XYZ file of C-alpha atoms in Angstrom:
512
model
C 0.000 0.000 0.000
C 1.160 3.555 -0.518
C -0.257 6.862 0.966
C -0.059 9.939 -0.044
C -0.162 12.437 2.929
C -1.057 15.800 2.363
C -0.525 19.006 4.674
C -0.061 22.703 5.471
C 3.071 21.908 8.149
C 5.418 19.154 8.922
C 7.853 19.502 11.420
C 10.313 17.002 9.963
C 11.397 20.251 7.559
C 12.843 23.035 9.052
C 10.311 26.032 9.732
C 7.713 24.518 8.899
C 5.808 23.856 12.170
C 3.249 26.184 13.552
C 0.514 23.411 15.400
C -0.195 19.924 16.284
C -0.118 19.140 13.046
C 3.077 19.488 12.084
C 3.787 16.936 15.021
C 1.579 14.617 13.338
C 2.698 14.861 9.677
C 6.596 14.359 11.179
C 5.905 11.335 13.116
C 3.121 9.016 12.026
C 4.866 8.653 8.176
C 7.271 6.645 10.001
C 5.209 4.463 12.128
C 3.249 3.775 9.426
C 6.657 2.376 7.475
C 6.958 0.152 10.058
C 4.024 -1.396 8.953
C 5.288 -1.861 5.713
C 3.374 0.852 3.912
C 4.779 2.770 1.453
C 4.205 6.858 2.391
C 4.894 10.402 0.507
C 4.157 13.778 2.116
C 3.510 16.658 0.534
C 3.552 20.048 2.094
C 4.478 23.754 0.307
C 8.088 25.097 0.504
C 7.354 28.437 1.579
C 10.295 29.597 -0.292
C 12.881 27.962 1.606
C 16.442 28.189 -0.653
C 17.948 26.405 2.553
C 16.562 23.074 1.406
C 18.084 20.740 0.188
C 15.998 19.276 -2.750
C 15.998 17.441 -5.579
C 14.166 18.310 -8.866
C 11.223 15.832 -9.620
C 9.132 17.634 -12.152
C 7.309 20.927 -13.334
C 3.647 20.658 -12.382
C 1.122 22.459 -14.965
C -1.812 23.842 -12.668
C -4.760 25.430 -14.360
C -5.673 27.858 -11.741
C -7.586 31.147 -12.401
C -8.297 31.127 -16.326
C -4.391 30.499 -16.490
C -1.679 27.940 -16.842
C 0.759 28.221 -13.571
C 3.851 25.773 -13.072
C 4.466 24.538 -9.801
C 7.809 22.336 -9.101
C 7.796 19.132 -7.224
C 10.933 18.275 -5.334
C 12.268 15.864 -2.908
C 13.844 16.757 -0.213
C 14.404 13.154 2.021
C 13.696 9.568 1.775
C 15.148 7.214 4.483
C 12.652 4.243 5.756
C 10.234 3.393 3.629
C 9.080 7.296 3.782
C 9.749 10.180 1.171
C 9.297 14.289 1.788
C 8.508 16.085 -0.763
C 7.798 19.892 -1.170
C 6.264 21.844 -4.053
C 7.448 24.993 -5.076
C 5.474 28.115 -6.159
C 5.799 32.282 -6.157
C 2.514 31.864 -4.006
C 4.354 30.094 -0.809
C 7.395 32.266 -1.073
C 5.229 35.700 -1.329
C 5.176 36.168 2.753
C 9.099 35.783 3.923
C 8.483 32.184 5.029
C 5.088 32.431 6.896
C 3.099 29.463 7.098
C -0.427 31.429 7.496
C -1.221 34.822 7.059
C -3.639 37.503 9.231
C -6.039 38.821 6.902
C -7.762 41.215 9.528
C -10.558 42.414 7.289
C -11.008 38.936 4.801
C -10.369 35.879 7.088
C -8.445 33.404 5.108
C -8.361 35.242 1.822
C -4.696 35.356 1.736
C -4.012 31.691 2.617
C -7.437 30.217 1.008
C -5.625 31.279 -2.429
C -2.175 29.296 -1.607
C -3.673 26.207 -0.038
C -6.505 26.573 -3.638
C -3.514 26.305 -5.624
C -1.386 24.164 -3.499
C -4.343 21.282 -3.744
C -4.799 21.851 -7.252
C -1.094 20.689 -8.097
C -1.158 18.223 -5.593
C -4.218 17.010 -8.216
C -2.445 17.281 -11.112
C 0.445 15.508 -9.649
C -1.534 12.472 -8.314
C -3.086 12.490 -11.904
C -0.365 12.840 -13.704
C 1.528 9.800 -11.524
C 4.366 12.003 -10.750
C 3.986 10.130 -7.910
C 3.082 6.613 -8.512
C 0.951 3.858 -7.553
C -0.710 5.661 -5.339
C -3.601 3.713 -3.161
C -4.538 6.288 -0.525
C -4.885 10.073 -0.401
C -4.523 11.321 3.257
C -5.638 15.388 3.155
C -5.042 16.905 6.603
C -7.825 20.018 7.355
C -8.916 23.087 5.387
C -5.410 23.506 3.611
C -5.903 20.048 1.803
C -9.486 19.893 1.285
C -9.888 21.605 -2.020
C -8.322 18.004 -3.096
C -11.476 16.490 -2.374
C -13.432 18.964 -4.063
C -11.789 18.408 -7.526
C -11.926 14.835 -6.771
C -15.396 15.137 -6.857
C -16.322 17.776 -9.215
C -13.411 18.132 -11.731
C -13.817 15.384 -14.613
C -10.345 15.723 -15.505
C -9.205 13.850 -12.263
C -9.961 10.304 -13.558
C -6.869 8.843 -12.165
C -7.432 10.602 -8.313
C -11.401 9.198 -8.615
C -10.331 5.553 -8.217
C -8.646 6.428 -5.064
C -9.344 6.047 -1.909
C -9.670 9.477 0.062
C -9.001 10.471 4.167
C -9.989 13.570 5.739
C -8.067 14.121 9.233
C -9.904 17.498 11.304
C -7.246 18.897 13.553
C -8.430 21.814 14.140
C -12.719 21.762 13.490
C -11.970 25.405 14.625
C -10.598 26.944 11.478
C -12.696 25.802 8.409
C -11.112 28.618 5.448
C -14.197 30.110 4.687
C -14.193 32.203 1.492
C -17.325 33.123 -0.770
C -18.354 31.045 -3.552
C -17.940 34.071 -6.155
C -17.282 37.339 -6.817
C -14.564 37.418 -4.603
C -10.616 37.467 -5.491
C -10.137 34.746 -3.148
C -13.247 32.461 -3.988
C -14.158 28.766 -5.493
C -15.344 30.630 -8.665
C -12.369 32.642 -9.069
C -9.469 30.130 -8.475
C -11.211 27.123 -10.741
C -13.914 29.484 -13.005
C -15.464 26.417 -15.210
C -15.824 24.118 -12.204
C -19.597 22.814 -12.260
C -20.059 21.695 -8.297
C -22.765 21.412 -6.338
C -23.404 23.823 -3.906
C -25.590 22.109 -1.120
C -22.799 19.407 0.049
C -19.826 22.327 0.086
C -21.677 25.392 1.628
C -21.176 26.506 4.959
C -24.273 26.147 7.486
C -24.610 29.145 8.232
C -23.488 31.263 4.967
C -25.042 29.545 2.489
C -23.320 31.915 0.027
C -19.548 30.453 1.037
C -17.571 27.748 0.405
C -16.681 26.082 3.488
C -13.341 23.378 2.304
C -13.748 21.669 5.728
C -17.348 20.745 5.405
C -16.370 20.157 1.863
C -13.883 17.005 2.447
C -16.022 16.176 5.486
C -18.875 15.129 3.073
C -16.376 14.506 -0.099
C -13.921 11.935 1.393
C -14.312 7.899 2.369
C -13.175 8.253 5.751
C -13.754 11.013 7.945
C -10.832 10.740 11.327
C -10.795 13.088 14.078
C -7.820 13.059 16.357
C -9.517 11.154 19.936
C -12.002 8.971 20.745
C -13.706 11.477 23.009
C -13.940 14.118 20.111
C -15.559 12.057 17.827
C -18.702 12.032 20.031
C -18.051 16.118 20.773
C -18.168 16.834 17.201
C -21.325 15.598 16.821
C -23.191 17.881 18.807
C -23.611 21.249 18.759
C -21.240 24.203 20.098
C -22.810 26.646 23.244
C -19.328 29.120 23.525
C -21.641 30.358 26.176
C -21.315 27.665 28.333
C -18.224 26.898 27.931
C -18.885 24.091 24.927
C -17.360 23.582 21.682
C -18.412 20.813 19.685
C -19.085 20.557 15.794
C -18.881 24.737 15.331
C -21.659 24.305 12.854
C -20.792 20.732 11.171
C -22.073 18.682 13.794
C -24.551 17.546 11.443
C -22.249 16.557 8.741
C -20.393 14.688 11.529
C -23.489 13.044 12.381
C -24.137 12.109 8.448
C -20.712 10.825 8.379
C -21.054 8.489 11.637
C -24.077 7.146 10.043
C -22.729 6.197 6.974
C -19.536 4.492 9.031
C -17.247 7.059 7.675
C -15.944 8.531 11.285
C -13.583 7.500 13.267
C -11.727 8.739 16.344
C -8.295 7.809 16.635
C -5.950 9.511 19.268
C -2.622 10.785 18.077
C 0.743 9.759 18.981
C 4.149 10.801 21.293
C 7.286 9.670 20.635
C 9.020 7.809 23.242
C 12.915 6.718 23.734
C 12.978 3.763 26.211
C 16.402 3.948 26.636
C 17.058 8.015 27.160
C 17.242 9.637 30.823
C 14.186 11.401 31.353
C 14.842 13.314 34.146
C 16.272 17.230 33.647
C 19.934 17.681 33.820
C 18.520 21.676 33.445
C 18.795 23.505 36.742
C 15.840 26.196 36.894
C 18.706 29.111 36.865
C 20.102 27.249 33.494
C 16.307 27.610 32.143
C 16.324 31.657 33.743
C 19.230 32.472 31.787
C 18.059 30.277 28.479
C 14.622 32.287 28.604
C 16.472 35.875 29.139
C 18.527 35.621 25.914
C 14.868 34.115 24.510
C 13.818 37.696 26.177
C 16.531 39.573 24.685
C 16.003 38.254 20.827
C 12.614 39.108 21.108
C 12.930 42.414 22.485
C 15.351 43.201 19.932
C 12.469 42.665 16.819
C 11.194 45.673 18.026
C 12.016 49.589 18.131
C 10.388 50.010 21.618
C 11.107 48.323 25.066
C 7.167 46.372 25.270
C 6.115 45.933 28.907
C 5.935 41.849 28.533
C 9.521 41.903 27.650
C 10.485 44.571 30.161
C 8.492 42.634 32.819
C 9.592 39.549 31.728
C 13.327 40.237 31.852
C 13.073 42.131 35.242
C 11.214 38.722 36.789
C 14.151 36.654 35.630
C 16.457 38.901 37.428
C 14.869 38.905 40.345
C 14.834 35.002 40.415
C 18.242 34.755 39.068
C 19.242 36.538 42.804
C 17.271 34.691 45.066
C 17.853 30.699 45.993
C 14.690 28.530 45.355
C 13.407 25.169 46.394
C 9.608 25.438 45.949
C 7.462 23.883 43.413
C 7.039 24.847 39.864
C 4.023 25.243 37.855
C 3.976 25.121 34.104
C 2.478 25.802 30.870
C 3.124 25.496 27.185
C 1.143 26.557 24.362
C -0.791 28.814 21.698
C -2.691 31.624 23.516
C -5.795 31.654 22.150
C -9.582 31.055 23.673
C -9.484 27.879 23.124
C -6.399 27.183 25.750
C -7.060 30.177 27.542
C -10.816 31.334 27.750
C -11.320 29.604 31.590
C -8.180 31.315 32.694
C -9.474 34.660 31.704
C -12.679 34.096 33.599
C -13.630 36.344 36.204
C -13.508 36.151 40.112
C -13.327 38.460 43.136
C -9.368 38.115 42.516
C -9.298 39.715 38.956
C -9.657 36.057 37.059
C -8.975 32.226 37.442
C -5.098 33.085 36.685
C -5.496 35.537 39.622
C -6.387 32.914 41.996
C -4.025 30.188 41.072
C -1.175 32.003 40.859
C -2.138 33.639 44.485
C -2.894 30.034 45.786
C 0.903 29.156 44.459
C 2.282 32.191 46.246
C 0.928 30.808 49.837
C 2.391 27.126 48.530
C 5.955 29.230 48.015
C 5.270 27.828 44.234
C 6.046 29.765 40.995
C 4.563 29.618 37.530
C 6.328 29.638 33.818
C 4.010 30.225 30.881
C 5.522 29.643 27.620
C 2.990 31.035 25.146
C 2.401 33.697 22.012
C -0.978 33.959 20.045
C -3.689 36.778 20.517
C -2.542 39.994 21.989
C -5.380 40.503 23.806
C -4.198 37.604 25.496
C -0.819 38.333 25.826
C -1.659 41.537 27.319
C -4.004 40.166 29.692
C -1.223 37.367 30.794
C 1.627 40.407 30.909
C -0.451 42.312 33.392
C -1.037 39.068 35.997
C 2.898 38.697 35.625
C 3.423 42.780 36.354
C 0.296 41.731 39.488
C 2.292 38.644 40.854
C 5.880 38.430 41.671
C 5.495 34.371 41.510
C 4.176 33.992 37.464
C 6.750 34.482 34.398
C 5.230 35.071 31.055
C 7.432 34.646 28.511
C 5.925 35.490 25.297
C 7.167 34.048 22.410
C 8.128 30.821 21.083
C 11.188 28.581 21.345
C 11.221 25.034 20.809
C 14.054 24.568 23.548
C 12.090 26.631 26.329
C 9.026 24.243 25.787
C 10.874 21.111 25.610
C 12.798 21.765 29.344
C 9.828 23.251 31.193
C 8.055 19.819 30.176
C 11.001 18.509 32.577
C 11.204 20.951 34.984
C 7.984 21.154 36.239
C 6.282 19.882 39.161
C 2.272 20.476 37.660
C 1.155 20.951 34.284
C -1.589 23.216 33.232
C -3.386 22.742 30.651
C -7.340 23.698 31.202
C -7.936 23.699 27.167
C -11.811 24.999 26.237
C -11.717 22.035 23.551
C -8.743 19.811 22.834
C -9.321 17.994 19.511
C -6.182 15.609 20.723
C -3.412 17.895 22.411
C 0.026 16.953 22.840
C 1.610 18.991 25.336
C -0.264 16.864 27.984
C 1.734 14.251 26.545
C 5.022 15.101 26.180
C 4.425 16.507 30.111
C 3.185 12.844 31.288
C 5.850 11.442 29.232
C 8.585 13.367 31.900
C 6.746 12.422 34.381
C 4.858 15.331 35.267
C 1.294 15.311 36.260
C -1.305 17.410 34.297
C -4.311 19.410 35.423
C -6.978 19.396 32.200
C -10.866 20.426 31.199
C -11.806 16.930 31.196
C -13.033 16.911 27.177
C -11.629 15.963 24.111
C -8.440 13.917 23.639
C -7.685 15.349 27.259
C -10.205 13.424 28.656
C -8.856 10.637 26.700
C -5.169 10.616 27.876
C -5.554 12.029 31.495
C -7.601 10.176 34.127
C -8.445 12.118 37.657
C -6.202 11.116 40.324
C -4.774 8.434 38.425
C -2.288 10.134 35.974
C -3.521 13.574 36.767
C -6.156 16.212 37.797
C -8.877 16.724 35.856
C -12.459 19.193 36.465
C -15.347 19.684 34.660
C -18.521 22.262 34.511
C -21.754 22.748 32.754
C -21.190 26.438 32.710
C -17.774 28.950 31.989
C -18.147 30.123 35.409
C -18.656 26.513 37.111
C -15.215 25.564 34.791
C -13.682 28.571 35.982
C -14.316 27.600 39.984
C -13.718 23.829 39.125
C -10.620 24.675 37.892
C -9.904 26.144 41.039
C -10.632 23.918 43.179
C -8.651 20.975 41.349
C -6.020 23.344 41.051
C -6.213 23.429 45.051
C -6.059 19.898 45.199
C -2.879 19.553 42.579
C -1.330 21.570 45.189
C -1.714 20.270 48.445
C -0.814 16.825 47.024
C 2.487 18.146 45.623
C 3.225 20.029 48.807
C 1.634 17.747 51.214
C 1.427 14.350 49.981
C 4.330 13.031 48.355
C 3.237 9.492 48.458
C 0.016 9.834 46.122
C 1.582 12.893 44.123
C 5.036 10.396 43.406
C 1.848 7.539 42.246
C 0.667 10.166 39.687
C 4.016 11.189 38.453
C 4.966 7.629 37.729
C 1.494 6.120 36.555
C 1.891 9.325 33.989
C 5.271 8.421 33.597
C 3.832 5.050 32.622
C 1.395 5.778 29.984
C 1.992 5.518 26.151
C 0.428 6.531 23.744
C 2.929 5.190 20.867
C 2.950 6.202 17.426
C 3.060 2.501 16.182
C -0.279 1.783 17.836
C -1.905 4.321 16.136
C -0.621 3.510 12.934
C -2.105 0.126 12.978
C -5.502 1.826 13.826
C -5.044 3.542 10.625
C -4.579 1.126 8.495
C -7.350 -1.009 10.248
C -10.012 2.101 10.231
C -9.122 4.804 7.996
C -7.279 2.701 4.658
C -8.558 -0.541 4.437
């Protein structure tokens, strides 16, 4: 058998890594191999010259009313796996960036790359510059317009016969652009396409083309990334209360569990039996790591910005004073979805506000490692300036994650939805217990004061005060109760969720 994956990011090429993703499109290729399958990936360049590639072929694309050429290239094969990256004026336009902020047309910009990037990854599949292929694998929105021509186009004879996947990372972001009349539409990047409108539309703008609910109800297998999520999915979102399920394609998720099309499958960690997994870092090591971290990032701008000021003026202070207490941690995207019960608020300002107060009377500190929406990362840089125990570092560096995952004494991870996560993995995998909104693929990997803490709520205020209260708990184990908090760190120590595993599930439920 041979698969074709097909993605915005993969982290096994430099820079090109912005989500969970990535972490999936590096790994699971591999696993995979090692079940004897054959696999190619197939992501954009993004105009990196650094690569080192190998010409494959020119790719004609028809793409608005004109002829483009696209190159294909490999850049690796070792085991049974081979990268390969295609080349265009449209991934190199934005200095590298993966995805672009289009403030006033959400996902114009990138909706036109990922158009074109699908349609040569058609033409490609047609034209067997890659051969005998068995399986298309398309991983969200970025991919999806694969599925469409697959359906609509009758030029794509050869990509008909084959079997189709659809993975949902992320049911969050679906690339909606208008059908028409728009620069960045269906109509405009593919103007003779006949489709049909009902089974590609989104729910609630009838007038747009929505490329997730596209390959949802396009593709043989539909696969969301846990167990747990599969059954979220299906039913409706209430942001109100503190729920996110389908966002508006629960009932094509339903349709798609009917016909036996869905599946929930949890992703994968990487583990090294052998390697040490206790931190050689000492916590003044990570200090003066995260203030040259500080320093780069300061230095991108023209002005001295508060969270960097802050920041660096925390370190110090910590860099001069001996510490033995406990340390709380965090790693990941600020946006609502990881941080929207944080930011609730209580008599103490918000949820932050009161954990990071109940640390101070503990003696414990907190590290959040974290960049995203600057509403956010103001909101986190003033409850650093309010308590002299939480440092916000605001930025990203792959290092800085990768040691507080083994310096830590709690992790914190009280996600709003979780398709799958991973950085509740990689923390169990060092042995340090996380404290999780008991939903999604959290729910799935993290059992209450087994492996971990997790809380609940019907409401974002009862989530908020559950949080809390857990959080409470976490502590006084840790501080007072070595004997069950030592259980949890080795029973989380102990899990695995192995990428080898879930590659057989794949080839059981998603190829076959």
């Amino acid at each position: 058998m041979h698969v074709i994956l097909v993605a915005a990011e993969n982290d096994r090429l430099p820079n090109c890594k912005v989500g969970g993703v990535a972490d999936v499109i590096r790994d699971i290729p591999y696993a995979l191999a090692e079940l004897g399958i054959k696999v190619s990936v197939v992501t954009p360049d993004y105009g990196q010259i650094a690569l080192n590639r190998h010409f494959v072929a020119d790719i004609a694309v028809p793409f608005r009313q004109h002829l483009e050429t696209a190159t294909l290239w490999s850049v690796e094969k070792s085991d049974g796996v081979t990268q390969y990256v295609v080349s265009h004026s449209l991934f190199s336009e934005h200095h590298g960036a993966i995805y672009c902020n289009d403030t006033h047309q959400p996902f114009a910009t990138d909706a036109n790359r990922f158009a074109f990037f699908s349609a040569a990854v058609a033409e490609l599949i047609e034209h067997e510059l890659i051969a005998d292929i068995d399986v298309v694998h398309l991983h969200d929105w970025h991919a999806a317009v694969v599925a469409v021509l697959r359906r609509f186009s009758p030029r794509f004879k050869r990509l008909k016969q084959l079997k189709t996947v659809y993975t949902v990372h992320n049911l969050a972001l679906q690339g909606i652009r208008p059908f028409n009349h728009d620069f960045s539409s269906l109509e405009s990047w593919f103007p003779t396409l006949t489709y049909d409108g009902l089974s590609i539309c989104d729910p609630k703008y009838p007038h747009c083309f929505n490329p997730m609910r596209a390959a949802i109800n396009l593709t043989d297998r539909v696969h969301v990334v846990s167990p747990n999520y599969a059954k979220e999915v299906m039913l409706p979102s209430h942001p109100e209360l503190g729920f996110f399920g389908g966002e508006g394609l629960e009932g094509d998720m339903q349709h798609a569990c009917h016909e036996g099309r869905l599946a929930g499958i949890l992703n994968g960690c990487v583990y090294a039996e052998d390697a040490e997994t206790h931190c050689q870092t000492t916590l003044v090591d990570y200090l003066k790591l995260a203030e040259s971290h500080v320093f780069q990032w300061m230095a991108k701008s023209n002005q001295v910005l508060s969270r960097f000021y802050i920041a660096h003026q925390r370190i110090q202070a910590w860099l001069g004073e001996p510490f033995d207490g406990k340390m709380i941690t965090s790693v990941g995207r600020l946006t609502d979805q990881k941080a929207l019960i944080l930011r609730q608020p209580t008599h103490a300002g918000t949820v932050l506000d009161n954990i990071a107060e109940l640390a101070g009377r503990s003696g414990a500190r907190i590290i959040i490692v974290g960049s995203g929406d600057p509403a956010l990362e103001q909101l986190f840089t003033e409850i650093m300036a309010r308590h002299g125990n939480v440092l916000f570092l605001n930025g990203y560096g792959k290092e800085l994650g990768e040691l507080l995952y083994l310096l830590g004494d709690l992790f914190l991870m009280p996600s709003s939805f979780e398709p799958c996560g991973i950085s509740q993995m990689l923390a169990m995998r060092a042995g340090q217990p996380c404290i999780v909104h008991k939903v999604g693929g959290l729910a799935d990997t993290v059992k209450h004061n087994e492996t971990g803490y997790c809380f609940e709520g019907d409401t974002l205020a009862e989530q908020g005060q559950q949080l809390i209260a857990i959080f409470e708990l976490a502590l006084a184990d840790l501080c007072n109760n070595q004997i069950k908090y030592q259980a949890l760190c080795q029973q989380a120590k102990l899990q695995r969720f192995d990428w080898y595993s879930v590659a057989q599930k794949y080839t059981e439920q998603l190829y076959r």
